[in-house]
């Protein structure tokens, strides 16, 4: 597999020229006036997701050059290497195969994909574990004595399942409550323990490594509470979801569901880490979630670049970050059930692409991951949209709207949809005749993702879309999207500081840390 970092391709300098000539004065209002077909030309359909990209600062020439940039960078080869199970996570020497978790078992016979045949053992393991996990989920669902499921995990072992359980609330089995404990702050676990009883609770200890200090601390405290509160039968009330089944057994948990080192933590909701979701929405619902993601995998794998939605979004990300210099993107889901979606995307994008060196370790001469942030609309409108409309920084917004509601309160959904359309319109159109403080500059870019309904399948497709768009920008930037060395230093220092908090030793510390440590002990 041969890839070329995007800044070393001929297309990169063409883009720079295009930006200098047309980028700065590019005006969306003029572009729409000049081209009545702009909406059609810049919108596309992918499985479960329709995307209107026409309100972005891009014309046909730049679009063509960005596609050329992708070709020259070797994006297709890199993508194919991922789908062939090559070890593209080079700093950890691991394959990257979260997509295999969504691959139907039937594809083993797929003549068109020889690479998949080499992964027959892995695919069999995936389906054996999936079947076992779904059988367990079905049994838990049928067990009325279990009323509360507590997931203890952090990062990818929390954000994915939590985001999805909240998003699919309309599909969740009545009579069971789901709790997510991630923070090592004891207030979080204590608040959940107040609400539950040992005999009616199932604890799921979710940790890829089974070493993460927050999760291990919470798991130990949960087990101690369970035993001290009269709980018996740990085997029935605790299950572990991990690649490190031996560590889970050593911890005293015998019910375990495993996965593999080729699944990154932030890409693991499709694995055993998705068990809370499987209990919540059932085996069929979880299979639909996987099927929606698989449909998006296939779209990303085979659709021509120009019609490939993850590619188009990833290219816009590069265009905005490296040519326009935009440093953030606001995520605006107009569905309250998607309230954890921005937090989920923060880990996905910023842990994957928040890197300052390329995969070979060479310093990058350009910006990488944008800051992602956001809240569900319309709440954000009454908080920070002021800045989006009139602030000095341009922040591209990515709206998500859902056509058909499941809640039936009259009038609400039309009003919600009116708001999302109006915000996208206002950002673009602006208003310069009101005078002074009341003027809006407009020409502020946005993308609009539209789902027909929020279902397990459409959520799966939406999340897989986001995974692949992160891959696209990361691939062009030459980054290894699948490691996260940047989280290590803080973990090491926390251990050392914990000891110092106990013994008061401040020797060798910087003045600020020493001062704060003394205050905390005082
Ligand atoms: O510290 C970051 C991280 O490694 C994430 O990548 C991961 O999702 C999270 O910690 C939790 O890790 P684990 O699932 O191994 O407990």
Short mmCIF file of C-alpha atoms and ligand atoms in Angstrom, two decimals:
data_model
loop_
_atom_site.label_atom_id
_atom_site.label_comp_id
_atom_site.label_asym_id
_atom_site.label_seq_id
_atom_site.Cartn_x
_atom_site.Cartn_y
_atom_site.Cartn_z
CA UNK A 1 0.00 0.00 0.00
CA UNK A 2 1.47 3.34 -1.04
CA UNK A 3 0.07 6.57 0.37
CA UNK A 4 1.33 10.11 -0.05
CA UNK A 5 0.76 12.78 2.56
CA UNK A 6 -1.69 15.32 1.13
CA UNK A 7 0.75 18.27 1.23
CA UNK A 8 3.19 16.32 -0.98
CA UNK A 9 0.75 15.87 -3.86
CA UNK A 10 0.46 18.14 -6.93
CA UNK A 11 -3.25 18.69 -6.11
CA UNK A 12 -2.30 20.39 -2.83
CA UNK A 13 -0.70 23.37 -4.57
CA UNK A 14 -3.56 23.53 -7.08
CA UNK A 15 -5.95 23.79 -4.15
CA UNK A 16 -3.85 26.56 -2.66
CA UNK A 17 -4.09 28.49 -5.94
CA UNK A 18 -7.83 27.86 -6.12
CA UNK A 19 -8.25 29.06 -2.57
CA UNK A 20 -6.21 32.21 -3.23
CA UNK A 21 -8.19 32.96 -6.39
CA UNK A 22 -11.70 31.96 -5.41
CA UNK A 23 -11.62 30.72 -1.83
CA UNK A 24 -11.71 33.97 0.07
CA UNK A 25 -14.32 35.86 -1.90
CA UNK A 26 -16.40 32.72 -2.43
CA UNK A 27 -19.95 33.66 -1.61
CA UNK A 28 -22.68 31.08 -1.13
CA UNK A 29 -25.45 33.49 -2.01
CA UNK A 30 -23.82 34.33 -5.33
CA UNK A 31 -23.13 30.64 -5.96
CA UNK A 32 -26.80 29.73 -5.48
CA UNK A 33 -27.95 32.64 -7.64
CA UNK A 34 -25.56 31.60 -10.41
CA UNK A 35 -26.49 27.91 -10.33
CA UNK A 36 -30.11 26.85 -9.87
CA UNK A 37 -28.89 23.24 -9.77
CA UNK A 38 -26.45 23.80 -6.90
CA UNK A 39 -28.55 21.83 -4.41
CA UNK A 40 -28.70 18.81 -6.74
CA UNK A 41 -25.04 19.15 -7.68
CA UNK A 42 -23.81 19.20 -4.09
CA UNK A 43 -26.13 16.74 -2.42
CA UNK A 44 -25.84 12.96 -2.32
CA UNK A 45 -27.44 9.89 -0.85
CA UNK A 46 -25.75 7.17 1.14
CA UNK A 47 -27.46 4.30 2.97
CA UNK A 48 -29.95 5.79 5.46
CA UNK A 49 -28.41 9.27 5.14
CA UNK A 50 -29.15 12.04 2.66
CA UNK A 51 -26.58 14.84 2.71
CA UNK A 52 -26.99 18.37 1.43
CA UNK A 53 -23.48 19.77 1.10
CA UNK A 54 -24.51 22.70 -1.09
CA UNK A 55 -24.16 25.29 1.69
CA UNK A 56 -20.41 24.72 1.88
CA UNK A 57 -17.73 27.11 0.62
CA UNK A 58 -16.86 25.06 -2.40
CA UNK A 59 -17.34 25.20 -6.16
CA UNK A 60 -17.16 22.49 -8.80
CA UNK A 61 -13.48 23.16 -9.56
CA UNK A 62 -12.42 22.85 -5.92
CA UNK A 63 -14.59 19.78 -5.53
CA UNK A 64 -12.80 18.17 -8.48
CA UNK A 65 -9.38 19.08 -7.11
CA UNK A 66 -10.22 17.73 -3.67
CA UNK A 67 -11.20 14.43 -5.28
CA UNK A 68 -7.91 14.50 -7.14
CA UNK A 69 -6.14 15.14 -3.83
CA UNK A 70 -7.78 12.00 -2.44
CA UNK A 71 -6.65 9.96 -5.45
CA UNK A 72 -3.10 11.31 -5.38
CA UNK A 73 -2.85 10.68 -1.63
CA UNK A 74 -3.70 7.01 -2.13
CA UNK A 75 -6.92 7.18 -0.11
CA UNK A 76 -8.47 4.32 -2.05
CA UNK A 77 -5.45 2.06 -1.49
CA UNK A 78 -5.40 2.96 2.20
CA UNK A 79 -9.13 2.24 2.53
CA UNK A 80 -8.71 -1.07 0.70
CA UNK A 81 -5.83 -1.99 3.02
CA UNK A 82 -8.11 -1.44 6.01
CA UNK A 83 -10.82 -3.60 4.43
CA UNK A 84 -8.23 -6.29 3.67
CA UNK A 85 -7.17 -6.52 7.31
CA UNK A 86 -3.68 -5.09 6.81
CA UNK A 87 -1.91 -3.75 9.89
CA UNK A 88 -2.50 -0.11 9.12
CA UNK A 89 -2.25 0.85 12.82
CA UNK A 90 1.52 0.94 12.39
CA UNK A 91 2.56 2.22 15.82
CA UNK A 92 0.83 -0.73 17.49
CA UNK A 93 1.22 -3.20 14.61
CA UNK A 94 -2.49 -3.94 14.54
CA UNK A 95 -5.12 -4.42 11.88
CA UNK A 96 -8.11 -2.08 11.96
CA UNK A 97 -11.23 -4.15 11.58
CA UNK A 98 -14.18 -2.64 13.43
CA UNK A 99 -15.95 -2.97 10.08
CA UNK A 100 -15.64 -6.78 10.32
CA UNK A 101 -17.84 -6.68 13.42
CA UNK A 102 -20.69 -5.58 11.15
CA UNK A 103 -19.91 -7.92 8.29
CA UNK A 104 -22.58 -10.58 7.78
CA UNK A 105 -21.31 -14.15 8.13
CA UNK A 106 -22.65 -14.85 4.67
CA UNK A 107 -19.95 -12.72 3.05
CA UNK A 108 -17.53 -15.55 3.72
CA UNK A 109 -18.60 -16.92 0.37
CA UNK A 110 -18.23 -13.57 -1.40
CA UNK A 111 -16.17 -14.31 -4.51
CA UNK A 112 -15.76 -10.63 -5.21
CA UNK A 113 -13.79 -10.07 -2.04
CA UNK A 114 -10.84 -12.42 -1.81
CA UNK A 115 -9.46 -10.44 1.14
CA UNK A 116 -12.44 -11.35 3.29
CA UNK A 117 -11.66 -15.03 2.79
CA UNK A 118 -8.31 -14.55 4.53
CA UNK A 119 -10.27 -13.26 7.49
CA UNK A 120 -12.56 -16.29 7.69
CA UNK A 121 -11.35 -17.26 11.17
CA UNK A 122 -11.77 -13.74 12.49
CA UNK A 123 -15.25 -13.48 10.98
CA UNK A 124 -16.26 -16.80 12.54
CA UNK A 125 -14.99 -15.61 15.93
CA UNK A 126 -16.92 -12.36 15.50
CA UNK A 127 -20.16 -14.21 14.83
CA UNK A 128 -19.64 -16.81 17.56
CA UNK A 129 -19.14 -14.00 20.10
CA UNK A 130 -22.02 -11.97 18.68
CA UNK A 131 -24.38 -14.95 18.91
CA UNK A 132 -23.33 -15.67 22.50
CA UNK A 133 -23.64 -12.04 23.51
CA UNK A 134 -27.06 -11.67 21.90
CA UNK A 135 -28.27 -14.89 23.53
CA UNK A 136 -27.16 -13.46 26.87
CA UNK A 137 -28.87 -10.14 26.10
CA UNK A 138 -32.07 -12.01 25.25
CA UNK A 139 -31.92 -13.90 28.55
CA UNK A 140 -31.36 -10.69 30.53
CA UNK A 141 -34.29 -9.04 28.74
CA UNK A 142 -36.52 -11.97 29.67
CA UNK A 143 -35.39 -11.92 33.30
CA UNK A 144 -37.83 -9.65 35.11
CA UNK A 145 -35.81 -9.89 38.32
CA UNK A 146 -33.14 -7.69 36.68
CA UNK A 147 -34.46 -4.13 36.56
CA UNK A 148 -31.20 -2.15 36.41
CA UNK A 149 -28.20 -2.51 34.14
CA UNK A 150 -25.12 -0.53 35.19
CA UNK A 151 -22.37 -0.12 32.60
CA UNK A 152 -19.02 0.72 34.18
CA UNK A 153 -16.52 1.89 31.55
CA UNK A 154 -14.95 5.05 30.18
CA UNK A 155 -14.03 6.54 26.79
CA UNK A 156 -15.05 4.14 24.04
CA UNK A 157 -16.29 1.71 26.68
CA UNK A 158 -18.87 4.29 27.73
CA UNK A 159 -19.52 6.89 25.03
CA UNK A 160 -20.63 4.50 22.27
CA UNK A 161 -23.09 2.36 24.21
CA UNK A 162 -24.36 5.33 26.20
CA UNK A 163 -24.88 7.49 23.10
CA UNK A 164 -26.71 4.65 21.34
CA UNK A 165 -28.92 3.61 24.29
CA UNK A 166 -30.00 7.24 24.74
CA UNK A 167 -30.47 7.75 20.98
CA UNK A 168 -32.65 4.65 20.66
CA UNK A 169 -34.69 5.32 23.77
CA UNK A 170 -37.90 4.77 21.80
CA UNK A 171 -36.78 1.17 21.18
CA UNK A 172 -35.66 0.39 24.73
CA UNK A 173 -37.40 -2.44 26.57
CA UNK A 174 -39.78 -0.99 29.17
CA UNK A 175 -39.08 -2.10 32.72
CA UNK A 176 -35.31 -1.92 32.58
CA UNK A 177 -33.24 1.09 33.52
CA UNK A 178 -29.78 1.74 32.12
CA UNK A 179 -27.06 3.58 34.03
CA UNK A 180 -23.61 4.58 32.81
CA UNK A 181 -20.79 5.18 35.26
CA UNK A 182 -17.54 6.42 33.77
CA UNK A 183 -15.97 9.03 36.02
CA UNK A 184 -13.58 8.04 38.80
CA UNK A 185 -15.33 10.77 40.80
CA UNK A 186 -17.11 8.69 43.44
CA UNK A 187 -20.14 10.96 43.30
CA UNK A 188 -21.16 9.39 40.02
CA UNK A 189 -21.15 5.77 41.20
CA UNK A 190 -22.59 6.71 44.59
CA UNK A 191 -25.56 8.42 42.93
CA UNK A 192 -26.33 5.25 40.95
CA UNK A 193 -25.85 2.93 43.94
CA UNK A 194 -28.48 4.92 45.83
CA UNK A 195 -31.05 4.00 43.18
CA UNK A 196 -30.43 0.26 42.82
CA UNK A 197 -30.61 -3.01 44.76
CA UNK A 198 -28.01 -5.76 44.46
CA UNK A 199 -30.54 -8.51 43.73
CA UNK A 200 -32.06 -6.65 40.76
CA UNK A 201 -28.89 -5.21 39.23
CA UNK A 202 -26.58 -6.42 36.49
CA UNK A 203 -23.16 -4.73 36.41
CA UNK A 204 -21.33 -4.75 33.09
CA UNK A 205 -17.64 -4.00 33.50
CA UNK A 206 -16.58 -2.67 30.09
CA UNK A 207 -12.90 -2.16 29.41
CA UNK A 208 -10.93 -3.15 26.35
CA UNK A 209 -7.74 -3.47 28.37
CA UNK A 210 -9.26 -4.21 31.78
CA UNK A 211 -6.55 -2.01 33.29
CA UNK A 212 -8.07 1.48 33.03
CA UNK A 213 -7.78 2.99 36.50
CA UNK A 214 -11.17 4.74 36.49
CA UNK A 215 -13.01 1.60 35.46
CA UNK A 216 -11.10 -0.71 37.78
CA UNK A 217 -11.70 1.64 40.72
CA UNK A 218 -15.43 1.87 39.99
CA UNK A 219 -15.66 -1.88 39.39
CA UNK A 220 -13.96 -2.67 42.71
CA UNK A 221 -16.26 -0.26 44.55
CA UNK A 222 -19.35 -1.67 42.84
CA UNK A 223 -18.34 -5.22 43.78
CA UNK A 224 -17.59 -4.19 47.37
CA UNK A 225 -21.00 -2.44 47.58
CA UNK A 226 -22.72 -5.51 46.09
CA UNK A 227 -21.21 -7.85 48.66
CA UNK A 228 -21.64 -5.45 51.58
CA UNK A 229 -25.31 -4.90 50.66
CA UNK A 230 -26.13 -8.58 50.83
CA UNK A 231 -25.60 -9.39 47.16
CA UNK A 232 -24.81 -12.98 46.35
CA UNK A 233 -23.91 -14.70 43.11
CA UNK A 234 -21.34 -12.40 41.50
CA UNK A 235 -21.38 -14.67 38.45
CA UNK A 236 -25.02 -13.76 37.82
CA UNK A 237 -24.76 -10.06 38.62
CA UNK A 238 -21.44 -9.14 37.00
CA UNK A 239 -20.31 -9.59 33.41
CA UNK A 240 -17.13 -8.31 31.78
CA UNK A 241 -16.68 -7.00 28.23
CA UNK A 242 -13.00 -6.98 27.33
CA UNK A 243 -10.17 -8.16 25.12
CA UNK A 244 -8.44 -9.14 28.36
CA UNK A 245 -10.66 -11.97 29.53
CA UNK A 246 -7.90 -13.35 31.78
CA UNK A 247 -7.79 -10.09 33.76
CA UNK A 248 -11.59 -10.11 34.08
CA UNK A 249 -11.46 -13.67 35.44
CA UNK A 250 -8.70 -12.69 37.85
CA UNK A 251 -10.95 -9.85 39.02
CA UNK A 252 -13.55 -12.47 39.93
CA UNK A 253 -15.90 -12.20 36.96
CA UNK A 254 -16.68 -15.45 35.21
CA UNK A 255 -19.25 -14.24 32.66
CA UNK A 256 -17.19 -12.61 29.94
CA UNK A 257 -17.60 -11.51 26.34
CA UNK A 258 -14.39 -10.87 24.47
CA UNK A 259 -13.22 -8.90 21.49
CA UNK A 260 -9.93 -8.32 19.74
CA UNK A 261 -7.01 -5.92 19.67
CA UNK A 262 -7.94 -4.93 16.12
CA UNK A 263 -10.97 -3.05 17.49
CA UNK A 264 -10.02 0.41 18.73
CA UNK A 265 -11.77 1.54 21.92
CA UNK A 266 -13.61 4.40 20.18
CA UNK A 267 -14.68 1.98 17.43
CA UNK A 268 -15.91 -0.73 19.79
CA UNK A 269 -19.66 -0.14 20.20
CA UNK A 270 -20.18 -2.87 17.56
CA UNK A 271 -18.38 -5.46 19.70
CA UNK A 272 -19.17 -6.92 23.12
CA UNK A 273 -18.91 -3.32 24.36
CA UNK A 274 -22.35 -2.89 22.74
CA UNK A 275 -23.94 -5.34 25.21
CA UNK A 276 -25.91 -2.65 27.10
CA UNK A 277 -27.40 -1.59 23.77
CA UNK A 278 -28.20 -5.18 22.85
CA UNK A 279 -30.01 -5.64 26.18
CA UNK A 280 -31.81 -2.34 25.66
CA UNK A 281 -33.03 -2.83 22.09
CA UNK A 282 -32.86 -6.60 21.74
CA UNK A 283 -30.98 -8.96 19.46
CA UNK A 284 -32.92 -7.99 16.34
CA UNK A 285 -32.42 -4.30 17.04
CA UNK A 286 -28.69 -4.80 17.56
CA UNK A 287 -28.43 -6.77 14.32
CA UNK A 288 -30.20 -3.91 12.53
CA UNK A 289 -27.72 -1.48 14.08
CA UNK A 290 -24.87 -3.61 12.65
CA UNK A 291 -26.65 -3.92 9.30
CA UNK A 292 -27.02 -0.14 8.97
CA UNK A 293 -23.31 0.28 9.64
CA UNK A 294 -22.44 -2.50 7.21
CA UNK A 295 -24.45 -0.78 4.48
CA UNK A 296 -22.37 2.35 5.09
CA UNK A 297 -19.16 0.25 5.05
CA UNK A 298 -20.08 -1.07 1.64
CA UNK A 299 -20.90 2.42 0.41
CA UNK A 300 -17.51 3.67 1.60
CA UNK A 301 -15.74 0.63 0.15
CA UNK A 302 -17.22 0.68 -3.35
CA UNK A 303 -18.91 4.00 -4.18
CA UNK A 304 -16.88 6.16 -6.57
CA UNK A 305 -15.12 8.94 -4.69
CA UNK A 306 -17.37 11.66 -6.10
CA UNK A 307 -20.49 9.87 -4.80
CA UNK A 308 -18.95 8.61 -1.60
CA UNK A 309 -20.36 10.46 1.40
CA UNK A 310 -17.58 9.73 3.94
CA UNK A 311 -15.08 10.85 1.30
CA UNK A 312 -16.96 14.05 0.51
CA UNK A 313 -17.26 14.97 4.20
CA UNK A 314 -13.63 14.13 4.93
CA UNK A 315 -12.47 16.25 1.98
CA UNK A 316 -14.49 19.20 3.23
CA UNK A 317 -12.82 18.73 6.61
CA UNK A 318 -9.40 19.04 4.95
CA UNK A 319 -10.50 22.02 2.85
CA UNK A 320 -11.78 23.89 5.89
CA UNK A 321 -8.97 23.00 8.28
CA UNK A 322 -5.99 23.46 5.96
CA UNK A 323 -7.08 26.12 3.48
CA UNK A 324 -9.71 28.18 5.28
CA UNK A 325 -7.97 27.66 8.63
CA UNK A 326 -11.19 26.88 10.51
CA UNK A 327 -10.30 25.31 13.82
CA UNK A 328 -13.59 23.83 14.93
CA UNK A 329 -16.80 22.24 13.77
CA UNK A 330 -20.10 22.48 15.58
CA UNK A 331 -22.25 19.37 15.66
CA UNK A 332 -25.95 20.20 15.75
CA UNK A 333 -28.29 17.23 16.08
CA UNK A 334 -31.92 18.33 15.85
CA UNK A 335 -33.20 15.37 17.83
CA UNK A 336 -33.01 15.40 21.60
CA UNK A 337 -32.23 11.66 21.71
CA UNK A 338 -28.93 12.46 19.99
CA UNK A 339 -27.75 14.41 23.01
CA UNK A 340 -24.64 12.27 23.56
CA UNK A 341 -23.79 12.28 19.84
CA UNK A 342 -21.51 15.34 20.06
CA UNK A 343 -19.60 13.83 22.99
CA UNK A 344 -19.28 10.54 21.12
CA UNK A 345 -17.95 12.34 18.04
CA UNK A 346 -15.45 14.28 20.15
CA UNK A 347 -13.64 11.08 21.07
CA UNK A 348 -14.01 9.62 17.60
CA UNK A 349 -12.52 12.61 15.80
CA UNK A 350 -10.21 14.19 18.34
CA UNK A 351 -8.66 11.01 19.74
CA UNK A 352 -8.21 9.69 16.19
CA UNK A 353 -6.90 12.78 14.43
CA UNK A 354 -5.60 15.01 17.23
CA UNK A 355 -2.01 14.29 16.22
CA UNK A 356 1.00 16.46 15.42
CA UNK A 357 3.11 13.85 13.66
CA UNK A 358 2.34 11.64 10.68
CA UNK A 359 2.40 7.86 10.74
CA UNK A 360 6.16 7.89 10.15
CA UNK A 361 6.67 10.19 13.15
CA UNK A 362 7.51 13.30 11.06
CA UNK A 363 6.16 16.62 12.31
CA UNK A 364 3.11 17.80 10.40
CA UNK A 365 3.34 21.28 8.86
CA UNK A 366 -0.44 21.81 8.87
CA UNK A 367 -3.39 21.65 11.24
CA UNK A 368 -5.18 18.38 11.97
CA UNK A 369 -8.27 17.55 14.05
CA UNK A 370 -10.71 20.38 14.48
CA UNK A 371 -12.31 20.91 17.88
CA UNK A 372 -15.76 19.33 17.83
CA UNK A 373 -18.48 20.68 20.01
CA UNK A 374 -22.23 21.02 20.16
CA UNK A 375 -25.54 20.41 21.83
CA UNK A 376 -28.88 19.33 20.48
CA UNK A 377 -30.81 21.99 18.64
CA UNK A 378 -32.83 23.98 19.57
CA UNK A 379 -31.03 24.29 22.93
CA UNK A 380 -27.81 25.42 21.29
CA UNK A 381 -29.70 28.22 19.55
CA UNK A 382 -30.40 29.79 22.94
CA UNK A 383 -26.83 29.41 24.12
CA UNK A 384 -23.99 29.76 21.61
CA UNK A 385 -25.59 30.30 18.19
CA UNK A 386 -25.04 34.02 18.78
CA UNK A 387 -21.36 33.31 18.21
CA UNK A 388 -22.05 31.11 15.19
CA UNK A 389 -24.01 33.91 13.52
CA UNK A 390 -22.11 37.03 14.58
CA UNK A 391 -18.82 35.91 16.15
CA UNK A 392 -15.45 36.70 14.60
CA UNK A 393 -14.64 33.03 13.88
CA UNK A 394 -16.32 31.04 11.15
CA UNK A 395 -17.41 27.64 12.48
CA UNK A 396 -18.80 25.16 9.96
CA UNK A 397 -21.92 23.55 11.39
CA UNK A 398 -23.03 19.99 10.70
CA UNK A 399 -26.77 19.65 11.22
CA UNK A 400 -28.52 16.32 11.65
CA UNK A 401 -32.28 16.21 11.22
CA UNK A 402 -34.78 13.37 11.27
CA UNK A 403 -37.76 13.52 8.95
CA UNK A 404 -40.28 11.33 10.79
CA UNK A 405 -40.73 11.69 14.55
CA UNK A 406 -41.75 8.82 16.81
CA UNK A 407 -43.23 11.13 19.45
CA UNK A 408 -46.70 12.26 18.50
CA UNK A 409 -47.21 15.58 20.31
CA UNK A 410 -48.83 17.79 17.68
CA UNK A 411 -46.84 20.63 16.19
CA UNK A 412 -43.51 19.92 17.86
CA UNK A 413 -41.71 18.19 15.04
CA UNK A 414 -42.69 20.73 12.41
CA UNK A 415 -41.38 23.47 14.67
CA UNK A 416 -38.15 21.55 15.24
CA UNK A 417 -37.64 21.06 11.49
CA UNK A 418 -38.51 24.70 10.84
CA UNK A 419 -35.76 25.68 13.26
CA UNK A 420 -33.06 23.53 11.73
CA UNK A 421 -33.88 24.77 8.24
CA UNK A 422 -34.04 28.37 9.42
CA UNK A 423 -30.68 28.18 11.20
CA UNK A 424 -28.92 26.78 8.13
CA UNK A 425 -30.63 29.43 6.03
CA UNK A 426 -29.74 32.27 8.42
CA UNK A 427 -26.10 31.21 8.65
CA UNK A 428 -25.84 31.35 4.88
CA UNK A 429 -28.04 34.31 4.00
CA UNK A 430 -27.17 36.69 6.82
CA UNK A 431 -28.75 40.13 6.93
CA UNK A 432 -26.75 43.25 6.28
CA UNK A 433 -29.49 45.88 6.11
CA UNK A 434 -30.50 45.97 9.75
CA UNK A 435 -27.60 48.13 10.82
CA UNK A 436 -24.77 47.82 13.35
CA UNK A 437 -25.36 45.26 16.08
CA UNK A 438 -28.26 43.74 14.19
CA UNK A 439 -26.32 42.86 11.05
CA UNK A 440 -25.43 39.25 10.25
CA UNK A 441 -22.53 38.68 7.84
CA UNK A 442 -23.91 35.38 6.51
CA UNK A 443 -21.93 33.17 4.12
CA UNK A 444 -21.33 30.80 7.04
CA UNK A 445 -21.05 27.19 5.86
CA UNK A 446 -23.05 24.21 6.98
CA UNK A 447 -23.73 20.62 5.99
CA UNK A 448 -27.10 19.01 6.49
CA UNK A 449 -27.46 15.29 7.18
CA UNK A 450 -31.00 13.98 6.95
CA UNK A 451 -32.27 10.65 8.26
CA UNK A 452 -35.68 9.40 7.36
CA UNK A 453 -36.19 8.03 10.88
CA UNK A 454 -33.96 7.52 13.88
CA UNK A 455 -33.81 3.71 14.06
CA UNK A 456 -31.13 1.19 15.02
CA UNK A 457 -30.23 0.85 11.33
CA UNK A 458 -30.03 4.56 10.57
CA UNK A 459 -28.04 5.24 13.75
CA UNK A 460 -25.62 2.48 12.77
CA UNK A 461 -25.20 4.03 9.34
CA UNK A 462 -24.72 7.53 10.75
CA UNK A 463 -22.02 6.38 13.18
CA UNK A 464 -20.20 4.33 10.54
CA UNK A 465 -20.35 7.39 8.26
CA UNK A 466 -18.61 9.43 10.93
CA UNK A 467 -15.96 6.73 11.52
CA UNK A 468 -15.11 6.67 7.84
CA UNK A 469 -15.04 10.45 7.36
CA UNK A 470 -12.50 10.62 10.20
CA UNK A 471 -10.49 7.96 8.36
CA UNK A 472 -10.60 10.05 5.17
CA UNK A 473 -9.18 13.24 6.66
CA UNK A 474 -6.72 11.28 8.81
CA UNK A 475 -5.57 9.31 5.78
CA UNK A 476 -4.95 12.44 3.73
CA UNK A 477 -3.10 14.01 6.63
CA UNK A 478 -0.91 10.89 6.81
CA UNK A 479 -1.97 10.24 10.40
CA UNK A 480 -2.34 6.90 12.13
CA UNK A 481 -5.96 7.41 13.26
CA UNK A 482 -5.94 4.31 15.42
CA UNK A 483 -3.50 4.97 18.25
CA UNK A 484 -3.81 7.45 21.13
CA UNK A 485 -0.41 7.99 22.73
CA UNK A 486 -1.50 11.45 23.82
CA UNK A 487 -3.51 10.05 26.70
CA UNK A 488 -0.55 8.28 28.32
CA UNK A 489 1.45 11.04 30.03
CA UNK A 490 -1.44 12.22 32.20
CA UNK A 491 -2.14 8.64 33.29
CA UNK A 492 1.49 8.14 34.41
CA UNK A 493 1.64 11.47 36.24
CA UNK A 494 -1.70 10.83 38.00
CA UNK A 495 -0.24 7.70 39.61
CA UNK A 496 2.75 9.63 40.88
CA UNK A 497 0.63 12.54 42.11
CA UNK A 498 -1.73 10.14 43.88
CA UNK A 499 1.20 8.89 45.95
CA UNK A 500 2.31 12.46 46.69
CA UNK A 501 -1.22 13.41 47.77
CA UNK A 502 -0.87 10.66 50.34
CA UNK A 503 2.61 11.43 51.62
CA UNK A 504 2.82 15.18 50.99
CA UNK A 505 6.12 14.91 49.15
CA UNK A 506 6.47 17.91 46.81
CA UNK A 507 10.17 17.53 46.07
CA UNK A 508 11.10 18.11 42.46
CA UNK A 509 7.62 19.37 41.53
CA UNK A 510 6.99 22.61 39.65
CA UNK A 511 5.81 25.48 41.86
CA UNK A 512 2.20 25.38 40.75
CA UNK A 513 1.67 21.64 41.23
CA UNK A 514 3.49 21.78 44.58
CA UNK A 515 1.38 24.74 45.73
CA UNK A 516 -1.91 23.17 44.73
CA UNK A 517 -0.94 19.84 46.25
CA UNK A 518 -0.16 21.53 49.56
CA UNK A 519 -3.52 23.37 49.47
CA UNK A 520 -5.39 20.14 48.79
CA UNK A 521 -3.70 18.45 51.76
CA UNK A 522 -4.02 21.42 54.07
O1 LIG B 1 -7.33 6.69 27.65
C1 LIG B 1 -7.95 6.61 26.41
C2 LIG B 1 -8.53 5.26 26.21
O2 LIG B 1 -7.51 4.33 25.97
C3 LIG B 1 -9.54 5.25 25.07
O3 LIG B 1 -8.97 5.10 23.84
C4 LIG B 1 -10.44 4.13 25.47
O4 LIG B 1 -11.66 4.16 24.80
C5 LIG B 1 -10.56 4.39 26.95
O5 LIG B 1 -9.27 4.82 27.34
C6 LIG B 1 -10.98 3.23 27.78
O6 LIG B 1 -10.11 2.15 27.65
P1 LIG B 1 -10.51 0.71 28.11
O7 LIG B 1 -11.70 0.30 27.31
O8 LIG B 1 -9.31 -0.15 27.86
O9 LIG B 1 -10.86 0.76 29.57
#
